[in-house]
Short mmCIF file of C-alpha atoms and ligand atoms in Angstrom, two decimals:
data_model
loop_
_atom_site.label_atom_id
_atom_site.label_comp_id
_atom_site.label_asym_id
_atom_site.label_seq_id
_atom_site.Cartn_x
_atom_site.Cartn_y
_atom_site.Cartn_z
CA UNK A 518 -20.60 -30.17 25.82
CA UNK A 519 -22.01 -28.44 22.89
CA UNK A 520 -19.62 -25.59 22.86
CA UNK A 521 -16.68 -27.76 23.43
CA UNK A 522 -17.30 -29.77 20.84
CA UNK A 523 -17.81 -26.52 18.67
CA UNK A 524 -14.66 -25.27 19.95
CA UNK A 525 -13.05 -28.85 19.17
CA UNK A 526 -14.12 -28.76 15.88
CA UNK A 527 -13.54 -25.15 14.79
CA UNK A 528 -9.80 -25.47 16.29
CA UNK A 529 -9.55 -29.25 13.83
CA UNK A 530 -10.81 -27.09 10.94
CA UNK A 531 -8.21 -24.44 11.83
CA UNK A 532 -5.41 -27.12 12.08
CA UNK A 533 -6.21 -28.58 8.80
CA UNK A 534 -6.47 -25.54 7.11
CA UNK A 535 -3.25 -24.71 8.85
CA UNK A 536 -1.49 -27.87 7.36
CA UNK A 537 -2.97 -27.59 3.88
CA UNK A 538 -2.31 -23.81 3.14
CA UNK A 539 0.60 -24.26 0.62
CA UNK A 540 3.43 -21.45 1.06
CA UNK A 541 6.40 -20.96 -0.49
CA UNK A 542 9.83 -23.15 0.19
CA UNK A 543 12.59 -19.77 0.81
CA UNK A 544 9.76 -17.85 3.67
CA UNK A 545 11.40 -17.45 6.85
CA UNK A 546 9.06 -18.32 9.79
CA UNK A 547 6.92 -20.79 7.76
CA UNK A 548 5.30 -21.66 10.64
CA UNK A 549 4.19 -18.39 11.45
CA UNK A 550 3.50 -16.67 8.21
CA UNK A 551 1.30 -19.70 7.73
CA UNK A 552 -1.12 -19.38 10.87
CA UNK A 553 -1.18 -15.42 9.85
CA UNK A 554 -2.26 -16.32 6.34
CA UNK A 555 -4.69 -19.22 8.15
CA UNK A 556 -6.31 -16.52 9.90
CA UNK A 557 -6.98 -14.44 7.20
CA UNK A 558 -8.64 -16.71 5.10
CA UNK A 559 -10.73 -18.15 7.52
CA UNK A 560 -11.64 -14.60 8.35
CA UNK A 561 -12.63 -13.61 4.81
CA UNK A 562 -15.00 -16.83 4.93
CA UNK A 563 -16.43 -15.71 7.63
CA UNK A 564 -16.78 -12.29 6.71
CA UNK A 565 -18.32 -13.60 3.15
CA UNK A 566 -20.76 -15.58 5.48
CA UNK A 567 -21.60 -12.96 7.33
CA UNK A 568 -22.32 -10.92 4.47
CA UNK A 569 -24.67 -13.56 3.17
CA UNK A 570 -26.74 -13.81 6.30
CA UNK A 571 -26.89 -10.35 6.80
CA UNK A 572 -24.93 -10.09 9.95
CA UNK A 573 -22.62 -7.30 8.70
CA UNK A 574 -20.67 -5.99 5.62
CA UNK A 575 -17.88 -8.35 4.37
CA UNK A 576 -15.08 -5.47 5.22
CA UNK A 577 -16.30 -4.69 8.85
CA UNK A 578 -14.60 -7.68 10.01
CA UNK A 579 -11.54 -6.21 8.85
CA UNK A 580 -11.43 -3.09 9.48
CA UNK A 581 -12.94 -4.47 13.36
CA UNK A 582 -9.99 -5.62 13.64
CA UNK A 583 -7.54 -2.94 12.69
CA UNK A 584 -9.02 -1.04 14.89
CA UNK A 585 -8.52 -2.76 18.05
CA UNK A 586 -4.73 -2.36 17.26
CA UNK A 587 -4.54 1.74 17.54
CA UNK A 588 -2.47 3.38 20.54
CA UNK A 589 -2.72 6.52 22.34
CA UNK A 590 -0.28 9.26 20.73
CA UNK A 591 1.92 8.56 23.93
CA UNK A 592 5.60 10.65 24.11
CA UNK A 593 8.50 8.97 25.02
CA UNK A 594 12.21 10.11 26.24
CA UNK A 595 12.84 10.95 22.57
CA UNK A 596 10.35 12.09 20.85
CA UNK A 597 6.68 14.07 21.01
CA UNK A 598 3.78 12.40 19.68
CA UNK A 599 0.73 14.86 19.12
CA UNK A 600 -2.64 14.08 17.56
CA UNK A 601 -3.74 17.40 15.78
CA UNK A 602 -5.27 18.48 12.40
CA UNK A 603 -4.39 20.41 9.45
CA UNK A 604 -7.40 22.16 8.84
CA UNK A 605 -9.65 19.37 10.04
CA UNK A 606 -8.09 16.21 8.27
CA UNK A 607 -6.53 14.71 11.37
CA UNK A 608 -2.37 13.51 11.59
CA UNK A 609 -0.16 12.45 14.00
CA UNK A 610 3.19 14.44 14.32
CA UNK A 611 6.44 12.88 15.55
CA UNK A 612 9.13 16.02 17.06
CA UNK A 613 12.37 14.79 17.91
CA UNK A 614 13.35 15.92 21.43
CA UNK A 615 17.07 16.57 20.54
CA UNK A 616 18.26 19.61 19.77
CA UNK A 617 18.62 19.65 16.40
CA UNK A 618 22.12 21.10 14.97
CA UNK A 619 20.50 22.36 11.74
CA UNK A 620 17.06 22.36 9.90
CA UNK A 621 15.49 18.64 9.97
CA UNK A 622 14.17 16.49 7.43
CA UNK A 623 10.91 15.44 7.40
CA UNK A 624 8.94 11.99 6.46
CA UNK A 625 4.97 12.24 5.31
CA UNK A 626 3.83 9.06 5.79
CA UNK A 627 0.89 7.53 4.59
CA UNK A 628 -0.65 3.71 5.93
CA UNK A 629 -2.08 1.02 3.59
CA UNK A 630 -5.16 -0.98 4.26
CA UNK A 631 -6.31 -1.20 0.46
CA UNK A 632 -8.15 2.21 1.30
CA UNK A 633 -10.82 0.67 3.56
CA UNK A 634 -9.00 0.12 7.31
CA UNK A 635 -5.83 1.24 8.86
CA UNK A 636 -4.70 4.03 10.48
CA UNK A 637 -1.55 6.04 10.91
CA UNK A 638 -2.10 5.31 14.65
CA UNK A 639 -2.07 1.25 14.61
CA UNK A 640 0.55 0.07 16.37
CA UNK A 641 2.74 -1.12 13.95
CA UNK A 642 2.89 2.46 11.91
CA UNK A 643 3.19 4.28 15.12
CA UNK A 644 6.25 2.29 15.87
CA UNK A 645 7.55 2.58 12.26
CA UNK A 646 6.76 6.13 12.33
CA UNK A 647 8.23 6.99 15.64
CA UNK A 648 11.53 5.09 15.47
CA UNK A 649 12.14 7.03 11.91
CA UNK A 650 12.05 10.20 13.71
CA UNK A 651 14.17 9.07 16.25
CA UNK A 652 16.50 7.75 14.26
CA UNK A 653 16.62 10.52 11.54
CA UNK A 654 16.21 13.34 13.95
CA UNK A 655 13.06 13.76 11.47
CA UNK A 656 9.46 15.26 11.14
CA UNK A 657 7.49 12.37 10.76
CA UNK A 658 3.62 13.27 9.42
CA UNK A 659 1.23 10.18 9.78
CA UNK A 660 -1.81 11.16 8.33
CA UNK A 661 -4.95 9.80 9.41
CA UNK A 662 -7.39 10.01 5.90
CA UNK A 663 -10.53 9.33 5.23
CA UNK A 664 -11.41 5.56 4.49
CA UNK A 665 -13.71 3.86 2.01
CA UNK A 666 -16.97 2.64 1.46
CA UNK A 667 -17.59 5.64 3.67
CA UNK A 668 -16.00 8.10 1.67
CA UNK A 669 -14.93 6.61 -1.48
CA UNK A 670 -12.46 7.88 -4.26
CA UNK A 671 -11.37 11.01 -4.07
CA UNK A 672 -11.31 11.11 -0.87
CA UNK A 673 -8.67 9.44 0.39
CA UNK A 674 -6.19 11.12 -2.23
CA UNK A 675 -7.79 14.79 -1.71
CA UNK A 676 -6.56 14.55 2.16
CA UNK A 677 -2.86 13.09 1.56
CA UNK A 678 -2.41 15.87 -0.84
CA UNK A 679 -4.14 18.46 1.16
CA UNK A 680 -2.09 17.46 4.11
CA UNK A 681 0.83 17.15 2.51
CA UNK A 682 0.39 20.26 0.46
CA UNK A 683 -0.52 22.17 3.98
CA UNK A 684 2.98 20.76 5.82
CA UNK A 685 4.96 22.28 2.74
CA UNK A 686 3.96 25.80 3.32
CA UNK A 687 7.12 27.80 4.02
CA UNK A 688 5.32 29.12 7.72
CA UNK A 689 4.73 25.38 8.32
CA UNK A 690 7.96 24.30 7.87
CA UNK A 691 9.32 27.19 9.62
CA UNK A 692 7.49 26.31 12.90
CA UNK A 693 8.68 22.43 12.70
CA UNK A 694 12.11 24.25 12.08
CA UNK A 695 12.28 21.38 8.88
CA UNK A 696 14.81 21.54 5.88
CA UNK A 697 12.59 22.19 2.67
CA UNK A 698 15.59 20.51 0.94
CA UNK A 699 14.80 17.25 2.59
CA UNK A 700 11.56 15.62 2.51
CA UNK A 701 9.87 12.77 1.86
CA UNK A 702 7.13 11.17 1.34
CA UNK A 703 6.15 7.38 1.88
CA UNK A 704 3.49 4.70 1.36
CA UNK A 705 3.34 0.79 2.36
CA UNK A 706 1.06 -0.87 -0.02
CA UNK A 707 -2.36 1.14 -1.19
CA UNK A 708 -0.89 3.99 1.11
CA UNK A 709 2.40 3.65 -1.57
CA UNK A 710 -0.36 3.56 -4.45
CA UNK A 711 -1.42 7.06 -2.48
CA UNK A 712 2.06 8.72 -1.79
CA UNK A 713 3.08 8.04 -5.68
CA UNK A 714 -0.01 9.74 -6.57
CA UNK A 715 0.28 12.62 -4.43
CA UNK A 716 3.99 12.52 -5.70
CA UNK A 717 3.15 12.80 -9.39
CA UNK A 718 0.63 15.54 -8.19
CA UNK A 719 2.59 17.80 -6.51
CA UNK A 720 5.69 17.44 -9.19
CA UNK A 721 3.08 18.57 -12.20
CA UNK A 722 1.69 21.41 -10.24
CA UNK A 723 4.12 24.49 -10.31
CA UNK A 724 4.02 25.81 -6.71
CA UNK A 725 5.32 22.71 -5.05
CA UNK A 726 7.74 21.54 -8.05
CA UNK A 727 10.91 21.30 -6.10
CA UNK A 728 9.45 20.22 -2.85
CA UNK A 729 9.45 16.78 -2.28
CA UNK A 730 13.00 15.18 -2.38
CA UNK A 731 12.54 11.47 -2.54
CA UNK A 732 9.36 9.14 -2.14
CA UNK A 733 9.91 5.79 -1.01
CA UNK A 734 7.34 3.05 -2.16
CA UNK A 735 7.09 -0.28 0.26
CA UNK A 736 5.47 -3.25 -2.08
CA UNK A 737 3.04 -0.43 -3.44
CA UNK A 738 0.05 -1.29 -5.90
CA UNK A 739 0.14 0.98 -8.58
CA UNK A 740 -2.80 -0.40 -10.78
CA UNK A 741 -5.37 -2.40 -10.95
CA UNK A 742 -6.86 -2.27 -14.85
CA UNK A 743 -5.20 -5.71 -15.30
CA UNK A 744 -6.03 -8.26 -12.92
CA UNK A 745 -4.12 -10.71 -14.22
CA UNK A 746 -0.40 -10.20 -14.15
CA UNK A 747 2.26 -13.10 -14.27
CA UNK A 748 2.30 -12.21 -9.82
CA UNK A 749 -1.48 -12.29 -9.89
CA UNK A 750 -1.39 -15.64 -11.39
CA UNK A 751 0.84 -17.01 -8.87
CA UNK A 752 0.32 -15.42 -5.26
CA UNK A 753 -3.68 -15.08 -6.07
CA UNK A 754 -4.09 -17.15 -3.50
CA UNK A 755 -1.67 -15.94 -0.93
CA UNK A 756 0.50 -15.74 1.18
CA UNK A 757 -1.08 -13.25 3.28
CA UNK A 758 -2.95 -10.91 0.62
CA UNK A 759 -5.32 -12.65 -1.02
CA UNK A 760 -6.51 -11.92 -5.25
CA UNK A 761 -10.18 -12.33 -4.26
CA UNK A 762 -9.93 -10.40 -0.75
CA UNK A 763 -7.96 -7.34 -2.25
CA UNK A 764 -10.19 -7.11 -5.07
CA UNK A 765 -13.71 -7.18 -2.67
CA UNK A 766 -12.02 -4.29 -0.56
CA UNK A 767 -10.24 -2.35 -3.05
CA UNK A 768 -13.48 -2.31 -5.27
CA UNK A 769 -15.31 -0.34 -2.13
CA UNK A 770 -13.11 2.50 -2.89
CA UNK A 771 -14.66 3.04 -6.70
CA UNK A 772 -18.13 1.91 -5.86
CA UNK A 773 -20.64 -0.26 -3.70
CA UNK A 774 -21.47 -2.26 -6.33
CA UNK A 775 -20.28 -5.31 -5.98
CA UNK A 776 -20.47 -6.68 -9.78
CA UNK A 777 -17.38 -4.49 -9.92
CA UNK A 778 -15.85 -7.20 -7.97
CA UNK A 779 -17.01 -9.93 -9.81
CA UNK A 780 -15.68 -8.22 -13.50
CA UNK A 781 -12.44 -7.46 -11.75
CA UNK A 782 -11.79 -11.20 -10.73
CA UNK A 783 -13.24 -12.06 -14.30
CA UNK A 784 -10.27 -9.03 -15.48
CA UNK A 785 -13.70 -7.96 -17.73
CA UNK A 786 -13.88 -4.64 -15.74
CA UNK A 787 -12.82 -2.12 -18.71
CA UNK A 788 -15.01 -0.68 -20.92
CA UNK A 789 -14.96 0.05 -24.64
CA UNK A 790 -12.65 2.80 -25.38
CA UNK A 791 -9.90 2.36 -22.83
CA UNK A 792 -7.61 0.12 -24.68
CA UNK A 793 -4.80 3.15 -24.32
CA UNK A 794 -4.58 3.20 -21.30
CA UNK A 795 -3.27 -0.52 -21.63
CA UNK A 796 0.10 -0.42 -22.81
CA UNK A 797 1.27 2.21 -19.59
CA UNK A 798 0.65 -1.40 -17.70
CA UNK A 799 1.81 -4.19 -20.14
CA UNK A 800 3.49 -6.55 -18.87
CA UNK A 801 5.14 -8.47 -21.64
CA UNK A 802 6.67 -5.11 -22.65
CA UNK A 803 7.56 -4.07 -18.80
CA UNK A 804 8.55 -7.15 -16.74
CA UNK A 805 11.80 -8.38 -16.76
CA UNK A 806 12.14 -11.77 -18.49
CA UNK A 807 13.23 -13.37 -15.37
CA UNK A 808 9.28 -12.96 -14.41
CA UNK A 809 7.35 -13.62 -17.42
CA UNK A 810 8.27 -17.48 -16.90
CA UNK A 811 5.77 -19.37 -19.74
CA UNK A 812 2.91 -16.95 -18.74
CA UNK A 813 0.99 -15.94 -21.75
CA UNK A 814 0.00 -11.94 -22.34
CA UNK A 815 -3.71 -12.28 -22.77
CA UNK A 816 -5.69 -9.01 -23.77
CA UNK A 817 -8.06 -7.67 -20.94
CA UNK A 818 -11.70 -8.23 -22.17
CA UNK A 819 -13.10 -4.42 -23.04
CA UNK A 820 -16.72 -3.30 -22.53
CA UNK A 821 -18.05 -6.87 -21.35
CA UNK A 822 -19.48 -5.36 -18.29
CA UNK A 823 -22.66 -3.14 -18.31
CA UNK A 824 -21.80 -0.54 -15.50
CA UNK A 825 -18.54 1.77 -15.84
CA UNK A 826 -17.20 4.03 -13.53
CA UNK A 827 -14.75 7.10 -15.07
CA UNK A 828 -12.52 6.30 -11.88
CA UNK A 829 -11.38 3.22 -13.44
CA UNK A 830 -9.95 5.58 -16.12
CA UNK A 831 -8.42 8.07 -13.74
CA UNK A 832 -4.40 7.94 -13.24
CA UNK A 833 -5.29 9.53 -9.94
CA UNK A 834 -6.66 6.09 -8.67
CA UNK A 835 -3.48 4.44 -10.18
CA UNK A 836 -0.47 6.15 -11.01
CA UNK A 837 1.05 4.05 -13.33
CA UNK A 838 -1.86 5.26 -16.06
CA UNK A 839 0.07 8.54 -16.60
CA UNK A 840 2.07 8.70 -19.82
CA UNK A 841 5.79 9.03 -19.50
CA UNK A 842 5.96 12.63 -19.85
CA UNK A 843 3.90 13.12 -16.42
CA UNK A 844 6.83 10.34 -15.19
CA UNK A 845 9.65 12.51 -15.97
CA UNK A 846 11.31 14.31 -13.21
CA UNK A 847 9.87 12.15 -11.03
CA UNK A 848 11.92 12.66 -7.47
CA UNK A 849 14.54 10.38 -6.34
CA UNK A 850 12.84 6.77 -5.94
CA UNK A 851 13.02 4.16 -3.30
CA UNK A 852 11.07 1.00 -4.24
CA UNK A 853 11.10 -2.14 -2.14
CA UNK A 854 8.98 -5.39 -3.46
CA UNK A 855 8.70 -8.90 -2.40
CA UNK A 856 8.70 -12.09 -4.39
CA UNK A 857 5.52 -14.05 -3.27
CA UNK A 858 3.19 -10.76 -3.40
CA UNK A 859 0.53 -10.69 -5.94
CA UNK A 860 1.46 -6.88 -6.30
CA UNK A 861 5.26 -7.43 -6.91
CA UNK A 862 4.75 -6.89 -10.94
CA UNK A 863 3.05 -3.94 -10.41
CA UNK A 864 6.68 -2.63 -8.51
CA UNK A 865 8.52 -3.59 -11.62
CA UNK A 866 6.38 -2.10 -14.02
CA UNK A 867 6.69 1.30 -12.56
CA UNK A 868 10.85 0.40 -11.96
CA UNK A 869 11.21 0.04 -15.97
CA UNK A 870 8.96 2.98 -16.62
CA UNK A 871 10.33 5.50 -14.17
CA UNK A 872 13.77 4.30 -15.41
CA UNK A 873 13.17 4.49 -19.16
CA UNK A 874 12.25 8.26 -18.74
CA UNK A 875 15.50 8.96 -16.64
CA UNK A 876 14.19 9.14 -13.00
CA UNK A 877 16.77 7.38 -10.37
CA UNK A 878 15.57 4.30 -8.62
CA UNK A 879 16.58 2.76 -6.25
CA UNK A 880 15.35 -0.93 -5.81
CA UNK A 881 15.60 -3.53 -3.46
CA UNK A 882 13.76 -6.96 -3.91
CA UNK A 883 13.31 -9.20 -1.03
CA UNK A 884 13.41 -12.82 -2.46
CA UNK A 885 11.81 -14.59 0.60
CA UNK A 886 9.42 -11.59 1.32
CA UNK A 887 5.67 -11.79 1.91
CA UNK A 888 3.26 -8.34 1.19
CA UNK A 889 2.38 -6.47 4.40
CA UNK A 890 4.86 -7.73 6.41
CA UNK A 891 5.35 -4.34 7.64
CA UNK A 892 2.61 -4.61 9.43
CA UNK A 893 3.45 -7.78 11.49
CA UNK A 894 6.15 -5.86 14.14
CA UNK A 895 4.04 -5.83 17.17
CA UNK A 896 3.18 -8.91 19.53
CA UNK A 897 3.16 -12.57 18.71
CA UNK A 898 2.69 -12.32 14.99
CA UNK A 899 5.59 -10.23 14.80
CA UNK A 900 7.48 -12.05 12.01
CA UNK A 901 11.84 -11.39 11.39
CA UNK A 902 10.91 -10.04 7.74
CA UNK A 903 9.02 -6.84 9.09
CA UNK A 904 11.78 -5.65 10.96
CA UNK A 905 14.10 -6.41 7.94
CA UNK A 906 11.66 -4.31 5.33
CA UNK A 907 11.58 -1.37 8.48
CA UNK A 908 15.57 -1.15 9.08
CA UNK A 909 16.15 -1.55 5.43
CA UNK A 910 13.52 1.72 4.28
CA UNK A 911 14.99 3.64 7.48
CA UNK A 912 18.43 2.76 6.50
CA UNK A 913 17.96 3.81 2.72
CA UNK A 914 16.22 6.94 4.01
CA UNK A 915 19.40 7.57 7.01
CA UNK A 916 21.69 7.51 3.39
CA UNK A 917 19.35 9.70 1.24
CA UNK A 918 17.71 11.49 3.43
C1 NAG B 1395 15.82 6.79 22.65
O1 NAG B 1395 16.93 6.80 21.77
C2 NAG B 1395 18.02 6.00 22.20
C3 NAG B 1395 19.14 6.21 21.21
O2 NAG B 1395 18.71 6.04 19.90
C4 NAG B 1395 17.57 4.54 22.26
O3 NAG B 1395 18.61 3.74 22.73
C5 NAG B 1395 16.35 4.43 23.17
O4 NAG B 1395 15.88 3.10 23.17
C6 NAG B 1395 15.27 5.37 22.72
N1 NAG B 1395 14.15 5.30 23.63
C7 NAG B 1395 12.93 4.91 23.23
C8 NAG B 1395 11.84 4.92 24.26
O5 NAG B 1395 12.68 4.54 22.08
C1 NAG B 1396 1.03 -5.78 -25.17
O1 NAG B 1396 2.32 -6.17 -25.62
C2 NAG B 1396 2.29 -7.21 -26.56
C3 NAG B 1396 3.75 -7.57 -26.85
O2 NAG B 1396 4.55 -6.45 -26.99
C4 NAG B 1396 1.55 -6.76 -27.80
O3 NAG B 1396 1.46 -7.85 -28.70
C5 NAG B 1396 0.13 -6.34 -27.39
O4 NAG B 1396 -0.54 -5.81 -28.53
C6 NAG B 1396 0.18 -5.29 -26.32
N1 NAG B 1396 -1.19 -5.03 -25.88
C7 NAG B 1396 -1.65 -3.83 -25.58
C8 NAG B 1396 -3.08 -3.72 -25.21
O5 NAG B 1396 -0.95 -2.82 -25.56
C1 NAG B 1397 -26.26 -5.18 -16.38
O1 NAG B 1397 -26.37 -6.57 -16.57
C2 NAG B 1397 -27.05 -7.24 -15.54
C3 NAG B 1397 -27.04 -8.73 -15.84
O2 NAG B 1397 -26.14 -9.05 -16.85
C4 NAG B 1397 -28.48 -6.73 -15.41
O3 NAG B 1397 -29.11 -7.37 -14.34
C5 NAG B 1397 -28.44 -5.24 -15.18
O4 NAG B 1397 -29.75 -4.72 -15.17
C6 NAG B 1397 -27.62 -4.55 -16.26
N1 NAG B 1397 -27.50 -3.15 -15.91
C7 NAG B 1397 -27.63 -2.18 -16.80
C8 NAG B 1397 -27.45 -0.79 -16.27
O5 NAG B 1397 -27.86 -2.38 -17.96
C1 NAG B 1398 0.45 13.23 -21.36
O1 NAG B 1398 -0.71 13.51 -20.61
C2 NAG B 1398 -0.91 14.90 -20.38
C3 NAG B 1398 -2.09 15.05 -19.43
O2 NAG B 1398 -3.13 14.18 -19.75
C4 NAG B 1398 -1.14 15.59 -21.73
O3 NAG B 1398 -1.33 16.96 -21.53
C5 NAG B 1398 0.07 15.35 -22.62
O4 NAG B 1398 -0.18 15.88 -23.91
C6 NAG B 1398 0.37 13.87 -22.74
N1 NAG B 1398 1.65 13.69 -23.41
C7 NAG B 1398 1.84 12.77 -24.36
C8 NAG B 1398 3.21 12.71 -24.94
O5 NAG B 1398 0.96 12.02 -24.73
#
């Protein structure tokens, strides 16, 4: 009786939530997108709860469940699926079966999860992963880093560009028998906030110059020294990512601490002496008018918080703190952002930017799109809009590729 009654009221609780969670008019599947974005905040209670009591760390519960979704690197009529290792960081290649008529391109692709879960071997990036090889008769490297609070910035970074610096060796490509003319590298969220590093890397180090044709960015965050952009304002609380959620996780990967969190919600996290780095991110200069609405530019609060980590500072966390000169000759540039994603303005930030220095970008902007919706192309969550945002990257990347 007990339990039922539990269950009876956990499931009214659910409902209500359900009902009250305000989304946006123009999202397809409201229904669905709704009960996703239901789960995830009553999860993130939960997990705060659990934190409280003890029971375990608010990001476990997350990263629990990410990993109940990996598969088996399992070969199918078309292509091979290995799990292997360059030099110990582990990735999961994708070898088209066909013959190939020349040299192939290749795809490095790196997963999000805001640095803390995830893994190239989740369902849903498997799939993505696999069906771009197929369908591009490409090399597809899905590379398995190292996650945060674990192993906290660098690390992450150091193994997308070791890996990716490892696959561009002229013997590697050899063996893979893949076009050095024709590669790419990709990110969906903080794995785009990784592959536009690693991009901006490899393009400012002289040996690898040339090497990467195009990178392709899927609603990427690119910054996070101002917490309070015109999209923060008005997705903070959802759908599906959450202001308070991504800033608890994403704060794991610069430290333990979690007053970081609480400065970064306050947007007090920058200390004296970094007030340059602020107009590589402003957004009354950057955004198109369209997206300022009535919002108000307010100056980020300097120094107001006692601890300060030089990460914060480092255009290696978040690529859009390089000056323009590091932008310039930037590789071809594929950006896709949504509408109702508290990262969109970070997308066209780095749009104006890369395009005010003369790199060529290619956006597209999905009006009724959600962030992560990538992720949602396996089972019963699978919602219309992740298979959109898939065909329409491996479409872009069939034409540029
Ligand atoms: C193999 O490729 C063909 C042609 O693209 C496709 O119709 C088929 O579904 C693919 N098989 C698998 C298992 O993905
Ligand atoms: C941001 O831009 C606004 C308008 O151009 C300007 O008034 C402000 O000083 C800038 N702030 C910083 C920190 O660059
Ligand atoms: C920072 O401030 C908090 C409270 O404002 C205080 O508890 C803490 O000891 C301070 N830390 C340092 C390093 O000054
Ligand atoms: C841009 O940054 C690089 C590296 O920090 C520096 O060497 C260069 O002088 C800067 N360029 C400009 C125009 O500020």
């Amino acid at each position: 009786m007990g339990y039922k009654t539990l269950c009876f009221g956990f499931s009214c609780i659910l409902l209500a939530y359900c009902l009250y969670s305000p989304i946006p008019e123009n999202i397809e599947e409201p229904w669905k997108v709704r009960f996703t974005d239901t789960l995830i905040k009553v999860a993130s209670h939960m997990a705060i709860l659990f934190e409280k009591i003890g029971l375990m760390k608010y990001e476990k519960i997350f990263s629990t469940v990410a990993t109940f979704y990996i598969v088996q690197a399992v070969s199918d009529e078309n292509v091979t699926v290995i799990d292997t290792d360059f030099n110990n960081i582990p990735v999961r290649l994708y070898l088209p079966k066909r013959k190939p008529q020349r040299e192939r391109p290749a795809v490095i692709s790196i997963h999000g999860g805001i640095f803390v879960f995830g893994s190239c071997k989740v369902e849903a990036h498997d799939n993505l992963n696999r069906l771009t090889s197929n369908k591009l008769g490409a090399v597809v490297v899905g590379i398995d880093y190292r996650l945060a609070p674990q192993y906290p910035f660098p690390a992450a970074l150091e193994d997308c560009v070791y890996v990716t610096k490892f696959f561009l060796q002229d013997k590697v490509l050899a063996k893979y028998r893949v076009d050095p003319s024709r590669i790419c590298i990709m990110g969906d969220s903080s794995g785009g906030t990784l592959a536009a590093t690693v991009t901006q890397l490899l393009r400012n180090d002289p040996e690898f110059k040339h090497r990467i044709k195009a990178q392709a960015l899927i609603y990427p965050g690119l910054q996070m020294i101002d917490t309070f952009l015109p999209s923060h304002r008005e997705y903070g609380h959802g759908p599906i990512l959450h202001r308070e959620m991504m800033l608890r996780v994403a704060s794991l990967y610069v430290t333990k601490d979690s007053s970081l969190t609480q400065a970064l919600l306050r947007n007090e996290h920058m200390p004296e002496g970094s007030r340059h780095l602020f107009k590589f991110v402003n957004w009354s200069d950057f955004l198109p008018e369209k997206y300022k609405k009535n919002h108000v530019y307010t100056e980020p609060v300097l120094g107001k918080w006692n601890a300060s980590y030089p990460a914060l500072l480092d255009s290696r966390l978040f690529p859009l703190l390089v000056n323009d000169s590091q932008l310039q000759n930037l590789p071809l540039t594929y950006i896709l952002s949504c509408e109702h994603d508290l990262l969109r303005d970070d997308s066209f930030i780095y749009i104006t930017r890369l395009r005010n220095v003369g790199v060529q970008v290619i956006h597209e902007h999905i009006e009724e799109g959600v962030h992560g919706a990538l992720s949602f192309t396996m089972g019963t969550l699978a919602l219309h809009l992740g298979f959109k945002i898939r065909d329409m990257y491996i479409h872009w990347l069939e034409e540029n590729l």
